[in-house]
GROMACS .gro file of C-alpha atoms in nm:
model
  106
    1MET     CA    1  -2.868  -2.559  -1.389
    2VAL     CA    2  -2.810  -2.240  -1.188
    3LEU     CA    3  -2.792  -2.439  -0.863
    4THR     CA    4  -2.542  -2.678  -1.017
    5GLY     CA    5  -2.326  -2.384  -1.125
    6LEU     CA    6  -2.339  -2.230  -0.778
    7PHE     CA    7  -2.255  -2.561  -0.618
    8LEU     CA    8  -1.960  -2.620  -0.850
    9SER     CA    9  -1.825  -2.269  -0.796
   10ALA     CA   10  -1.851  -2.319  -0.420
   11VAL     CA   11  -1.667  -2.651  -0.441
   12ILE     CA   12  -1.396  -2.513  -0.667
   13THR     CA   13  -1.328  -2.206  -0.452
   14ALA     CA   14  -1.359  -2.377  -0.114
   15GLN     CA   15  -1.031  -2.397   0.072
   16PRO     CA   16  -0.959  -2.681   0.313
   17LEU     CA   17  -0.927  -2.575   0.674
   18VAL     CA   18  -0.566  -2.529   0.775
   19ASN     CA   19  -0.430  -2.605   1.118
   20GLU     CA   20  -0.219  -2.300   1.203
   21GLU     CA   21  -0.044  -2.499   1.478
   22VAL     CA   22   0.117  -2.730   1.221
   23LEU     CA   23   0.378  -2.578   0.992
   24GLU     CA   24   0.306  -2.630   0.626
   25PRO     CA   25   0.596  -2.765   0.418
   26SER     CA   26   0.676  -2.423   0.270
   27VAL     CA   27   0.694  -2.264   0.616
   28GLN     CA   28   0.894  -2.558   0.751
   29ASN     CA   29   1.137  -2.514   0.462
   30GLU     CA   30   1.186  -2.148   0.557
   31VAL     CA   31   1.236  -2.246   0.924
   32ASP     CA   32   1.501  -2.500   0.821
   33HIS     CA   33   1.677  -2.238   0.610
   34ALA     CA   34   1.669  -1.981   0.892
   35LEU     CA   35   1.818  -2.237   1.132
   36ASN     CA   36   2.088  -2.332   0.880
   37VAL     CA   37   2.205  -1.973   0.839
   38ALA     CA   38   2.170  -1.877   1.205
   39SER     CA   39   2.483  -1.747   1.371
   40THR     CA   40   2.647  -1.992   1.609
   41ASN     CA   41   2.842  -1.733   1.807
   42ALA     CA   42   2.791  -1.756   2.180
   43VAL     CA   43   2.563  -1.484   2.309
   44PRO     CA   44   2.505  -1.433   2.682
   45LEU     CA   45   2.151  -1.458   2.814
   46SER     CA   46   2.024  -1.107   2.878
   47THR     CA   47   1.714  -0.934   3.002
   48ALA     CA   48   1.630  -0.852   2.640
   49ALA     CA   49   1.656  -1.221   2.548
   50ARG     CA   50   1.419  -1.315   2.833
   51ASP     CA   51   1.177  -1.040   2.726
   52PHE     CA   52   1.196  -1.163   2.366
   53ALA     CA   53   1.115  -1.520   2.475
   54HIS     CA   54   0.830  -1.393   2.694
   55LEU     CA   55   0.688  -1.198   2.402
   56TYR     CA   56   0.658  -1.511   2.190
   57ALA     CA   57   0.525  -1.715   2.482
   58THR     CA   58   0.241  -1.474   2.556
   59ASN     CA   59   0.145  -1.313   2.226
   60GLY     CA   60  -0.126  -1.564   2.133
   61MET     CA   61   0.013  -1.617   1.783
   62SER     CA   62  -0.028  -1.953   1.613
   63ALA     CA   63   0.279  -2.166   1.546
   64THR     CA   64   0.271  -2.064   1.181
   65ALA     CA   65   0.244  -1.693   1.265
   66GLN     CA   66   0.532  -1.722   1.514
   67ALA     CA   67   0.751  -1.900   1.260
   68ILE     CA   68   0.681  -1.640   0.992
   69SER     CA   69   0.745  -1.356   1.236
   70LEU     CA   70   1.076  -1.506   1.346
   71ILE     CA   71   1.188  -1.586   0.993
   72SER     CA   72   1.110  -1.237   0.868
   73SER     CA   73   1.297  -1.070   1.154
   74GLN     CA   74   1.624  -1.256   1.096
   75LYS     CA   75   1.902  -1.030   0.966
   76ASP     CA   76   2.235  -1.173   0.851
   77GLY     CA   77   2.183  -1.492   1.051
   78CYS     CA   78   2.097  -1.311   1.375
   79TRP     CA   79   1.796  -1.178   1.558
   80TYR     CA   80   1.799  -0.853   1.754
   81TRP     CA   81   1.547  -0.732   2.008
   82ARG     CA   82   1.576  -0.369   2.114
   83GLY     CA   83   1.937  -0.359   2.000
   84THR     CA   84   2.042  -0.681   2.178
   85ASN     CA   85   2.137  -1.004   2.003
   86VAL     CA   86   1.876  -1.265   2.097
   87THR     CA   87   1.975  -1.528   1.838
   88PRO     CA   88   1.994  -1.825   2.080
   89VAL     CA   89   1.638  -1.760   2.197
   90ALA     CA   90   1.508  -1.725   1.839
   91VAL     CA   91   1.683  -2.048   1.738
   92HIS     CA   92   1.532  -2.225   2.039
   93LEU     CA   93   1.185  -2.097   1.947
   94LEU     CA   94   1.219  -2.205   1.584
   95ARG     CA   95   1.341  -2.550   1.687
   96ARG     CA   96   1.047  -2.583   1.924
   97LEU     CA   97   0.805  -2.484   1.648
   98SER     CA   98   0.976  -2.724   1.408
   99ASN     CA   99   0.958  -3.009   1.660
  100ARG     CA  100   0.581  -2.969   1.676
  101GLN     CA  101   0.587  -3.072   1.313
  102TYR     CA  102   0.857  -3.338   1.335
  103PRO     CA  103   0.907  -3.464   1.693
  104GLN     CA  104   1.253  -3.588   1.775
  105LYS     CA  105   1.288  -3.965   1.781
  106LYS     CA  106   1.418  -4.110   2.102
   0.00000   0.00000   0.00000
């Protein structure tokens, strides 16, 4: 009886393994919202924008962690890195992360 109880508690509390490289629907929903409210003003490519892109390319974060980081750093539809508007790079990164989930049809 004790073994059955332990087994059932292990089954009930066991979590399925999650692939952090695939955005879960709740994260994808937040990505879609961030993209919908993103500023569309033209912003020139700057050294800060290249550094920002390099940071996300080399930080070793999973797709989910990158998406959450980008979503949480959006302010009033824009992203800033060291005082410079890097919105186009952030939008590109979010679209790339989103396309991992839902590839574009050709």
